[in-house]
Tab-separated table of C-alpha atoms in Angstrom:
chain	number	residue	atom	x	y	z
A	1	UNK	CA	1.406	-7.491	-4.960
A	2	UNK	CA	-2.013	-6.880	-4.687
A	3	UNK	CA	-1.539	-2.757	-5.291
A	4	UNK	CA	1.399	-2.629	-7.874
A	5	UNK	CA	1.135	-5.782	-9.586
A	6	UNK	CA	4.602	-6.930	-8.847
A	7	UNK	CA	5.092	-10.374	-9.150
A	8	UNK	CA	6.216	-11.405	-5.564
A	9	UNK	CA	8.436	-14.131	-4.349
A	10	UNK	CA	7.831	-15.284	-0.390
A	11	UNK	CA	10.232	-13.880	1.010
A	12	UNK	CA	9.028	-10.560	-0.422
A	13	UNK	CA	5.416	-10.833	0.234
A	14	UNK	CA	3.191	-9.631	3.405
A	15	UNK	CA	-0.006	-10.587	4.407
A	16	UNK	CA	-1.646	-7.420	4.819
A	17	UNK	CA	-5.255	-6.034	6.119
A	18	UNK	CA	-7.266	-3.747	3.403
A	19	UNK	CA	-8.942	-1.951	5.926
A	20	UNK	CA	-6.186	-2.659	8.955
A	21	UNK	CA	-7.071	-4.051	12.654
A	22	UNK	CA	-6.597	-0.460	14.451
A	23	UNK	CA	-9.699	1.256	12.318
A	24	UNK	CA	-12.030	-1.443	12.482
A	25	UNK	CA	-10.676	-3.863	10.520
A	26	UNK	CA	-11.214	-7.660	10.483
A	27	UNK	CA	-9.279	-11.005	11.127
A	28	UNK	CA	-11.518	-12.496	8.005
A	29	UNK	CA	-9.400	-13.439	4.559
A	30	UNK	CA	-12.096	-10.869	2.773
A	31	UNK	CA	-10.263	-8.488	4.625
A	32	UNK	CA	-6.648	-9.392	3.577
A	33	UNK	CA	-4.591	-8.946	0.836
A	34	UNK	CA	-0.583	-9.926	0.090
A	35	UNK	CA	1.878	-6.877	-0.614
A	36	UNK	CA	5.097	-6.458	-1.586
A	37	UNK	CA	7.021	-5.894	2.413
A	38	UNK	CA	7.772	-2.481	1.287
A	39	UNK	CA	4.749	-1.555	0.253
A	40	UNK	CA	3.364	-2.947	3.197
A	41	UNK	CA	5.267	-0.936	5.483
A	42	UNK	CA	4.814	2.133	3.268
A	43	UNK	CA	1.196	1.642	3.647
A	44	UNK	CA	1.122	1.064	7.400
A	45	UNK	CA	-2.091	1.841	9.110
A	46	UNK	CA	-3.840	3.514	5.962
A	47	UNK	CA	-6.984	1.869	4.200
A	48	UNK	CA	-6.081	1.225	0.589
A	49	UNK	CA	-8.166	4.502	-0.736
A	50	UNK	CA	-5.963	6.635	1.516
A	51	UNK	CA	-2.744	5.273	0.445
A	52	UNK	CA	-3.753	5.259	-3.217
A	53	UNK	CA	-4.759	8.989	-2.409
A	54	UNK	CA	-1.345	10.081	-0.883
A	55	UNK	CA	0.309	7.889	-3.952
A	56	UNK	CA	-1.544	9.773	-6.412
A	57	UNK	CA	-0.185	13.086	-5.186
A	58	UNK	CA	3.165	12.146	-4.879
A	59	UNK	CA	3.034	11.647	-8.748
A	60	UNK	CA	0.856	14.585	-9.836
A	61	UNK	CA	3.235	16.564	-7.493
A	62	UNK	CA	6.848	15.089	-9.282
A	63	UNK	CA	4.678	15.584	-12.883
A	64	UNK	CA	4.351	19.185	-12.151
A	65	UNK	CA	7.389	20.160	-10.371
A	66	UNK	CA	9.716	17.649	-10.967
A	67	UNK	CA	12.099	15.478	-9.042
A	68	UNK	CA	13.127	16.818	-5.356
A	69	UNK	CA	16.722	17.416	-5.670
């Protein structure tokens, strides 16, 4: 997976668009990555930067305040 470094198997893996079709986005292979499916459909529409972004909070969030119960 191109943005957690899992190793994937094919069944797992999804072609994905870096910066996707709906905001501009490309049918080129410069423009495409593989992801894990989840990760994939976590991502959805978001360009890599803003997915990394919301990531990143998530963790500095759960480092801070812990777990949600």
């Amino acid at each position: 997976c191109a943005l957690t470094g899992w190793k994937l198997i094919a069944t797992e893996a999804a072609l994905d668009h870096i910066i996707p079709i709906s905001r501009g986005g490309t049918h080129e292979i410069t423009n495409a990555q593989v992801l894990h499916k989840s990760v994939n459909r976590c991502k959805g529409t978001l360009t890599n930067e803003e997915f990394i972004a919301i990531c990143e909070a998530v963790v500095n969030h759960v480092s801070k305040h812990g777990k949600p119960k």
